[in-house]
CSV table of C-alpha atoms in Angstrom, one decimal:
chain,number,residue,atom,x,y,z
A,53,UNK,CA,73.9,54.1,123.8
A,54,UNK,CA,72.4,54.0,120.4
A,55,UNK,CA,74.0,54.8,117.1
A,56,UNK,CA,74.9,58.5,116.6
A,57,UNK,CA,73.0,60.5,113.9
A,58,UNK,CA,73.7,59.8,110.3
A,59,UNK,CA,75.9,62.4,108.6
A,60,UNK,CA,74.5,64.5,105.7
A,61,UNK,CA,75.4,63.3,102.2
A,62,UNK,CA,77.9,66.1,101.8
A,63,UNK,CA,80.0,64.6,104.6
A,64,UNK,CA,80.2,61.1,103.1
A,65,UNK,CA,83.6,60.0,101.9
A,66,UNK,CA,84.9,57.0,99.9
A,67,UNK,CA,85.1,54.4,102.7
A,68,UNK,CA,82.7,51.5,103.1
A,69,UNK,CA,81.7,51.7,106.8
A,70,UNK,CA,79.5,49.2,108.5
A,71,UNK,CA,77.3,51.8,110.0
A,72,UNK,CA,77.8,54.4,107.3
A,73,UNK,CA,79.1,57.9,108.0
A,74,UNK,CA,77.8,59.4,111.3
A,75,UNK,CA,78.2,62.6,113.2
A,76,UNK,CA,79.4,61.0,116.5
A,77,UNK,CA,80.4,60.7,119.2
A,78,UNK,CA,82.0,57.4,118.7
A,79,UNK,CA,83.5,54.8,121.0
A,80,UNK,CA,86.4,54.3,118.7
A,81,UNK,CA,89.7,56.2,118.8
A,82,UNK,CA,91.8,57.0,115.7
A,83,UNK,CA,95.5,57.6,115.6
A,84,UNK,CA,96.5,60.0,112.8
A,85,UNK,CA,100.1,60.1,111.7
A,86,UNK,CA,101.1,63.0,109.4
A,87,UNK,CA,104.3,63.0,107.3
A,88,UNK,CA,104.5,66.5,105.9
A,89,UNK,CA,107.5,68.0,107.8
A,90,UNK,CA,109.9,69.9,105.5
A,91,UNK,CA,113.3,70.8,107.0
A,92,UNK,CA,115.3,72.2,104.2
A,93,UNK,CA,116.9,75.6,104.5
A,94,UNK,CA,116.1,78.3,101.8
A,95,UNK,CA,117.0,81.9,101.4
A,96,UNK,CA,114.7,84.7,102.6
A,97,UNK,CA,114.5,87.5,99.9
A,98,UNK,CA,113.5,91.0,100.9
A,99,UNK,CA,112.9,93.4,98.0
A,100,UNK,CA,113.7,97.0,98.9
A,101,UNK,CA,113.1,100.0,96.7
A,102,UNK,CA,114.4,103.5,97.5
A,103,UNK,CA,112.9,106.8,96.3
A,104,UNK,CA,115.7,109.2,97.2
A,105,UNK,CA,114.9,112.4,99.1
A,106,UNK,CA,116.7,115.7,98.9
A,107,UNK,CA,119.3,114.6,101.4
A,108,UNK,CA,119.6,111.0,100.2
A,109,UNK,CA,122.9,109.3,100.9
A,110,UNK,CA,123.9,111.8,103.6
A,111,UNK,CA,123.6,111.7,107.4
A,112,UNK,CA,120.9,114.4,107.1
A,113,UNK,CA,118.4,112.1,105.4
A,114,UNK,CA,115.5,111.0,107.5
A,115,UNK,CA,113.8,108.1,105.6
A,116,UNK,CA,110.2,106.9,106.0
A,117,UNK,CA,109.8,103.2,105.5
A,118,UNK,CA,106.7,101.4,104.2
A,119,UNK,CA,106.4,97.6,104.5
A,120,UNK,CA,104.3,94.6,103.6
A,121,UNK,CA,105.2,90.9,103.5
A,122,UNK,CA,104.4,88.8,100.4
A,123,UNK,CA,104.7,85.3,101.7
A,124,UNK,CA,101.4,83.6,102.6
A,125,UNK,CA,100.1,80.5,104.3
A,126,UNK,CA,98.2,79.5,101.2
A,127,UNK,CA,96.8,81.9,98.6
A,128,UNK,CA,96.8,84.9,100.9
A,129,UNK,CA,94.3,87.1,99.1
A,130,UNK,CA,93.8,89.2,102.3
A,131,UNK,CA,97.0,88.2,104.2
A,132,UNK,CA,99.2,89.6,102.7
A,133,UNK,CA,98.3,90.2,99.1
A,134,UNK,CA,95.7,92.9,99.6
A,135,UNK,CA,98.4,94.9,101.3
A,136,UNK,CA,100.9,93.9,98.5
A,137,UNK,CA,98.4,95.2,95.9
A,138,UNK,CA,98.1,98.5,97.7
A,139,UNK,CA,101.9,98.8,98.0
A,140,UNK,CA,102.3,98.2,94.2
A,141,UNK,CA,99.7,100.8,93.4
A,142,UNK,CA,101.3,103.2,95.9
A,143,UNK,CA,104.7,102.6,94.2
A,144,UNK,CA,103.2,103.3,90.8
A,145,UNK,CA,101.8,106.6,92.1
A,146,UNK,CA,105.1,107.6,93.7
A,147,UNK,CA,106.8,106.8,90.4
A,148,UNK,CA,104.4,109.1,88.5
A,149,UNK,CA,105.2,111.9,90.9
A,150,UNK,CA,108.9,111.4,90.5
A,151,UNK,CA,108.7,111.5,86.8
A,152,UNK,CA,106.8,114.7,87.0
A,153,UNK,CA,109.8,116.3,88.8
A,154,UNK,CA,108.8,115.8,92.5
A,155,UNK,CA,111.5,114.9,95.0
A,156,UNK,CA,110.5,114.2,98.6
A,157,UNK,CA,112.0,116.1,101.4
A,158,UNK,CA,112.9,112.7,103.1
A,159,UNK,CA,113.6,109.5,101.3
A,160,UNK,CA,110.9,106.9,101.0
A,161,UNK,CA,111.8,103.2,101.3
A,162,UNK,CA,109.4,100.5,100.1
A,163,UNK,CA,110.0,97.1,101.7
A,164,UNK,CA,108.5,93.8,100.5
A,165,UNK,CA,109.3,91.3,103.2
A,166,UNK,CA,109.6,87.6,102.9
A,167,UNK,CA,109.5,85.0,105.7
A,168,UNK,CA,106.9,86.8,107.8
A,169,UNK,CA,104.8,83.8,108.4
A,170,UNK,CA,107.8,81.9,109.7
A,171,UNK,CA,108.4,84.4,112.5
A,172,UNK,CA,108.9,87.9,110.9
A,173,UNK,CA,112.2,86.6,109.5
A,174,UNK,CA,112.7,89.0,106.6
A,175,UNK,CA,111.9,92.3,108.4
A,176,UNK,CA,113.7,91.3,111.6
A,177,UNK,CA,116.9,90.4,109.8
A,178,UNK,CA,116.7,93.7,107.9
A,179,UNK,CA,116.2,95.6,111.0
A,180,UNK,CA,119.0,94.0,112.9
A,181,UNK,CA,121.5,94.1,110.1
A,182,UNK,CA,120.7,97.8,109.4
A,183,UNK,CA,120.2,98.8,113.0
A,184,UNK,CA,122.8,101.6,113.0
A,185,UNK,CA,121.3,103.3,109.9
A,186,UNK,CA,117.7,102.8,111.0
A,187,UNK,CA,118.3,103.9,114.6
A,188,UNK,CA,120.3,107.0,113.5
A,189,UNK,CA,118.1,108.2,110.7
A,190,UNK,CA,114.7,106.6,110.1
A,191,UNK,CA,111.7,108.6,111.3
A,192,UNK,CA,108.7,106.2,110.8
A,193,UNK,CA,107.7,102.8,109.7
A,194,UNK,CA,104.2,102.3,108.2
A,195,UNK,CA,103.0,98.7,107.9
A,196,UNK,CA,100.1,97.3,105.9
A,197,UNK,CA,99.7,93.5,106.2
A,198,UNK,CA,96.1,92.4,105.9
A,199,UNK,CA,95.2,95.5,103.8
A,200,UNK,CA,91.6,94.7,103.1
A,201,UNK,CA,89.2,92.2,104.7
A,202,UNK,CA,86.2,94.6,105.1
A,203,UNK,CA,85.2,98.2,105.2
A,204,UNK,CA,86.3,99.5,108.6
A,205,UNK,CA,89.7,101.0,109.2
A,206,UNK,CA,91.6,99.6,112.1
A,207,UNK,CA,94.8,101.4,113.2
A,208,UNK,CA,97.4,100.4,115.8
A,209,UNK,CA,100.3,102.8,116.2
A,210,UNK,CA,102.8,104.7,118.2
A,211,UNK,CA,100.5,107.4,119.5
A,212,UNK,CA,102.7,110.2,118.2
A,213,UNK,CA,101.5,109.1,114.7
A,214,UNK,CA,97.8,109.1,115.5
A,215,UNK,CA,97.1,112.7,114.5
A,216,UNK,CA,98.6,112.4,111.0
A,217,UNK,CA,96.8,109.2,110.3
A,218,UNK,CA,93.4,110.7,111.4
A,219,UNK,CA,94.1,113.8,109.2
A,220,UNK,CA,94.9,111.6,106.2
A,221,UNK,CA,91.8,109.5,106.9
A,222,UNK,CA,89.7,112.7,106.9
A,223,UNK,CA,90.9,113.4,103.3
A,224,UNK,CA,90.3,110.0,101.8
A,225,UNK,CA,86.8,109.0,100.7
A,226,UNK,CA,85.2,105.7,101.8
A,227,UNK,CA,83.9,104.0,98.7
A,228,UNK,CA,80.7,102.9,100.3
A,229,UNK,CA,79.1,106.4,100.5
A,230,UNK,CA,81.6,109.1,99.7
A,231,UNK,CA,82.1,110.2,103.3
A,232,UNK,CA,85.6,110.1,104.7
A,233,UNK,CA,87.3,107.1,106.0
A,234,UNK,CA,87.6,109.0,109.3
A,235,UNK,CA,83.8,109.4,109.5
A,236,UNK,CA,83.4,105.6,109.3
A,237,UNK,CA,86.3,104.8,111.6
A,238,UNK,CA,85.9,107.3,114.4
A,239,UNK,CA,89.7,107.7,115.0
A,240,UNK,CA,90.4,105.2,117.7
A,241,UNK,CA,94.1,104.1,117.7
A,242,UNK,CA,95.3,101.0,119.6
A,243,UNK,CA,98.7,100.2,120.9
A,244,UNK,CA,101.0,97.9,118.8
A,245,UNK,CA,101.8,94.4,120.1
A,246,UNK,CA,103.3,92.0,117.6
A,247,UNK,CA,102.3,89.7,114.8
A,248,UNK,CA,103.5,91.7,111.8
A,249,UNK,CA,106.6,93.3,110.4
A,250,UNK,CA,106.5,96.5,112.5
A,251,UNK,CA,107.8,94.5,115.5
A,252,UNK,CA,111.5,95.0,115.0
A,253,UNK,CA,111.1,98.7,114.1
A,254,UNK,CA,109.1,99.6,117.2
A,255,UNK,CA,109.9,97.0,119.9
A,256,UNK,CA,113.6,96.7,119.2
A,257,UNK,CA,114.7,99.9,117.5
A,258,UNK,CA,112.3,102.5,118.8
A,259,UNK,CA,111.1,103.8,115.5
A,260,UNK,CA,107.6,105.3,115.5
A,261,UNK,CA,105.4,102.7,113.7
A,262,UNK,CA,101.9,102.1,112.6
A,263,UNK,CA,99.8,99.2,111.2
A,264,UNK,CA,96.7,100.0,109.2
A,265,UNK,CA,94.1,97.7,107.7
A,266,UNK,CA,90.6,97.9,106.3
A,267,UNK,CA,89.0,95.3,108.5
A,268,UNK,CA,85.8,93.2,108.5
A,269,UNK,CA,84.4,89.8,109.1
A,270,UNK,CA,87.2,87.5,108.0
A,271,UNK,CA,86.6,83.9,108.8
A,272,UNK,CA,89.1,82.5,106.3
A,273,UNK,CA,92.3,83.7,107.9
A,274,UNK,CA,95.3,81.5,107.1
A,275,UNK,CA,93.3,79.0,105.2
A,276,UNK,CA,92.9,77.7,101.7
A,277,UNK,CA,89.7,79.9,101.5
A,278,UNK,CA,91.7,83.2,101.8
A,279,UNK,CA,91.6,83.3,98.0
A,280,UNK,CA,90.9,85.6,95.1
A,281,UNK,CA,87.4,84.1,94.8
A,282,UNK,CA,86.7,85.1,98.4
A,283,UNK,CA,88.0,88.6,97.9
A,284,UNK,CA,86.1,89.0,94.6
A,285,UNK,CA,82.8,87.8,96.0
A,286,UNK,CA,82.9,88.6,99.7
A,287,UNK,CA,85.8,90.8,100.8
A,288,UNK,CA,85.9,93.6,98.3
A,289,UNK,CA,84.1,92.7,95.0
A,290,UNK,CA,84.6,96.2,93.5
A,291,UNK,CA,88.3,96.4,94.8
A,292,UNK,CA,87.5,100.0,95.7
A,293,UNK,CA,88.5,99.4,99.3
A,294,UNK,CA,91.9,98.4,98.0
A,295,UNK,CA,92.1,101.8,96.2
A,296,UNK,CA,91.1,103.6,99.4
A,297,UNK,CA,93.8,101.7,101.4
A,298,UNK,CA,96.5,102.6,98.9
A,299,UNK,CA,95.4,106.3,99.0
A,300,UNK,CA,95.4,106.4,102.8
A,301,UNK,CA,98.8,104.6,103.1
A,302,UNK,CA,100.3,106.9,100.5
A,303,UNK,CA,98.9,110.1,101.9
A,304,UNK,CA,100.2,109.3,105.4
A,305,UNK,CA,103.6,108.5,103.9
A,306,UNK,CA,103.7,111.7,101.9
A,307,UNK,CA,102.7,113.9,104.8
A,308,UNK,CA,105.5,112.5,106.9
A,309,UNK,CA,108.1,112.5,104.1
A,310,UNK,CA,107.4,116.0,102.8
A,311,UNK,CA,106.4,118.1,105.8
A,312,UNK,CA,108.8,120.8,106.8
A,313,UNK,CA,108.1,120.0,110.4
A,314,UNK,CA,107.2,116.4,111.1
A,315,UNK,CA,103.5,115.9,112.0
A,316,UNK,CA,104.2,114.0,115.2
A,317,UNK,CA,102.0,114.7,118.2
A,318,UNK,CA,103.4,113.6,121.5
A,319,UNK,CA,100.6,115.2,123.5
A,320,UNK,CA,98.4,112.1,122.7
A,321,UNK,CA,101.1,109.8,124.1
A,322,UNK,CA,101.3,111.9,127.2
A,323,UNK,CA,97.5,111.7,127.7
A,324,UNK,CA,97.6,107.9,127.2
A,325,UNK,CA,100.4,107.6,129.8
A,326,UNK,CA,98.3,109.3,132.4
A,327,UNK,CA,95.5,106.9,131.9
A,328,UNK,CA,97.8,103.9,131.8
A,329,UNK,CA,99.4,105.0,135.0
A,330,UNK,CA,96.0,105.3,136.7
A,331,UNK,CA,95.1,101.8,135.5
A,332,UNK,CA,98.4,100.4,136.9
A,333,UNK,CA,97.8,101.9,140.3
A,334,UNK,CA,94.4,100.2,140.5
A,335,UNK,CA,95.9,96.9,139.4
A,336,UNK,CA,98.7,97.2,142.0
A,337,UNK,CA,96.2,97.7,144.9
A,338,UNK,CA,97.3,94.3,146.3
A,339,UNK,CA,100.9,95.3,146.5
A,340,UNK,CA,102.4,95.4,150.1
A,341,UNK,CA,102.5,98.9,151.6
A,342,UNK,CA,105.5,100.8,150.3
A,343,UNK,CA,106.4,98.1,147.7
A,344,UNK,CA,105.8,100.3,144.6
A,345,UNK,CA,106.7,103.9,144.1
A,346,UNK,CA,104.6,105.6,141.4
A,347,UNK,CA,105.6,109.2,142.2
A,348,UNK,CA,108.7,109.3,139.9
A,349,UNK,CA,106.7,108.0,136.9
A,350,UNK,CA,103.9,110.4,137.6
A,351,UNK,CA,106.3,113.3,137.7
A,352,UNK,CA,108.0,112.2,134.5
A,353,UNK,CA,104.6,112.0,132.7
A,354,UNK,CA,103.7,115.5,133.9
A,355,UNK,CA,107.1,116.8,132.5
A,356,UNK,CA,106.6,115.0,129.3
A,357,UNK,CA,103.1,116.3,128.9
A,358,UNK,CA,104.3,119.9,129.5
A,359,UNK,CA,107.1,119.5,126.9
A,360,UNK,CA,104.6,118.0,124.4
A,361,UNK,CA,102.1,120.8,125.0
A,362,UNK,CA,104.8,123.4,124.3
A,363,UNK,CA,105.5,121.9,120.9
A,364,UNK,CA,108.7,121.7,118.9
A,365,UNK,CA,109.9,122.5,115.5
A,366,UNK,CA,113.0,120.3,115.9
A,367,UNK,CA,112.4,117.4,113.6
A,368,UNK,CA,115.0,115.1,115.2
A,369,UNK,CA,113.5,115.8,118.7
A,370,UNK,CA,110.0,114.9,117.3
A,371,UNK,CA,111.1,111.7,115.6
A,372,UNK,CA,113.7,110.4,117.9
A,373,UNK,CA,111.6,110.8,121.1
A,374,UNK,CA,110.4,107.3,120.5
A,375,UNK,CA,114.0,106.0,120.9
A,376,UNK,CA,114.0,107.5,124.5
A,377,UNK,CA,111.4,104.9,125.5
A,378,UNK,CA,113.8,102.0,124.9
A,379,UNK,CA,115.7,100.2,127.6
A,380,UNK,CA,119.3,99.0,127.0
A,381,UNK,CA,118.7,95.8,128.9
A,382,UNK,CA,115.2,95.2,127.5
A,383,UNK,CA,112.1,93.9,129.3
A,384,UNK,CA,112.4,91.3,132.0
A,385,UNK,CA,112.8,87.7,130.6
A,386,UNK,CA,112.9,89.0,127.0
A,387,UNK,CA,115.7,91.5,126.4
A,388,UNK,CA,115.2,91.7,122.7
A,389,UNK,CA,112.0,93.7,123.4
A,390,UNK,CA,113.3,97.0,124.5
A,391,UNK,CA,110.2,99.4,124.4
A,392,UNK,CA,109.0,100.3,127.9
A,393,UNK,CA,105.7,101.8,126.9
A,394,UNK,CA,104.2,99.2,124.7
A,395,UNK,CA,105.0,95.6,123.8
A,396,UNK,CA,103.1,92.3,123.2
A,397,UNK,CA,102.0,90.8,126.5
A,398,UNK,CA,104.2,88.0,127.7
A,399,UNK,CA,101.2,85.6,127.7
A,400,UNK,CA,98.9,87.5,125.4
A,401,UNK,CA,100.1,86.4,122.0
A,402,UNK,CA,100.0,89.4,119.7
A,403,UNK,CA,98.0,91.6,122.0
A,404,UNK,CA,99.7,94.8,123.3
A,405,UNK,CA,100.3,95.6,126.9
A,406,UNK,CA,100.9,99.2,128.1
A,407,UNK,CA,103.9,99.7,130.3
A,408,UNK,CA,104.6,96.0,129.8
A,409,UNK,CA,107.5,95.6,132.3
A,410,UNK,CA,105.5,97.0,135.2
A,411,UNK,CA,102.1,95.4,134.2
A,412,UNK,CA,103.6,91.9,133.7
A,413,UNK,CA,105.4,92.1,137.1
A,414,UNK,CA,102.2,93.3,138.8
A,415,UNK,CA,100.3,90.4,137.2
A,416,UNK,CA,102.9,88.0,138.6
A,417,UNK,CA,102.8,89.7,142.0
A,418,UNK,CA,106.6,90.2,141.6
A,419,UNK,CA,106.6,93.5,143.4
A,420,UNK,CA,110.4,94.0,143.4
A,421,UNK,CA,110.5,93.7,139.6
A,422,UNK,CA,107.4,95.9,139.3
A,423,UNK,CA,109.0,98.7,141.2
A,424,UNK,CA,112.2,98.4,139.3
A,425,UNK,CA,110.3,98.6,136.0
A,426,UNK,CA,108.4,101.7,137.3
A,427,UNK,CA,111.8,103.3,137.8
A,428,UNK,CA,113.0,102.3,134.4
A,429,UNK,CA,109.8,103.7,132.8
A,430,UNK,CA,110.2,106.9,134.8
A,431,UNK,CA,113.7,107.4,133.5
A,432,UNK,CA,112.7,106.8,129.9
A,433,UNK,CA,109.8,109.2,130.1
A,434,UNK,CA,112.1,111.8,131.7
A,435,UNK,CA,114.5,111.4,128.8
A,436,UNK,CA,111.6,112.0,126.4
A,437,UNK,CA,110.7,115.2,128.2
A,438,UNK,CA,114.1,116.8,127.9
């Protein structure tokens, strides 16, 4: 085999090679030894700011939490600093409202997390250490991580929050043409899996959660090129998408924090459950006859849909319904994950899986576990319908 093609001049290094720099393939093997492991322990610092509501400090308070992490792989202009910039601007706006005499109906808590890139350390520790307070009082968690990497809104959320996010997006202009963000986005809302700081709030504590980002072509993720220069020349040169993200995030937070009746819509969750149940029945077509019993879950979904259609003015019922979807024992093989309607797939990385306990067992052809998880999901949805 002849010599491989010569490498372009820009690929040449400082070594004197007999054949010069070439593109390969090569018959030679190289062993690379890297000595860059750091094993020292350091503190994780969360920075938490409270804007007290009318019932602050009492059991009647129902706080709304907003979060973004500030640690980055390298420079992190998109991930997470575009979200951090939006949070700081949002905080400035809330401060101006407060100085003008406004007091929110519900407290607003701003959370700047550390240690996210090491495994969601800061937010998870906060959630676990404050589980009693959060489980007993918090109504929503709104996350913005990669705030801006392009011009298209992407939303993943508890479906009870979908309506209020769409309504806010209809009232915020997109900087490209003055139409609303909703007009550009279309309103599709995905399920939440994992990969950012909402995980402990939804998957472990059952607090309705959302993750929002202005998304686009973003080929510099977690690299040295995720820099201010990339943002200023490629991502958002005018920084007006950052402004729009701050406005949207703040408006969603205000509408949840200040509404006399929480703007939670459980009818959308009920519609999604019907579709998810149909999909599961198709996936389970290979199950042995009589191995799976879908009827209790179908009946529970019908009861939940009827309750959602009837509506409610009971704020605690609206907010805490998400808690009803938790299992005390958690999902099979991962008890920390307790949400029975959505969770990251066991083998899917960050990607969400609907009715995860059932779906994973069906994928594994573990029909006994699948049927048991159907029963657990039916019981949870029944609790939500009461």
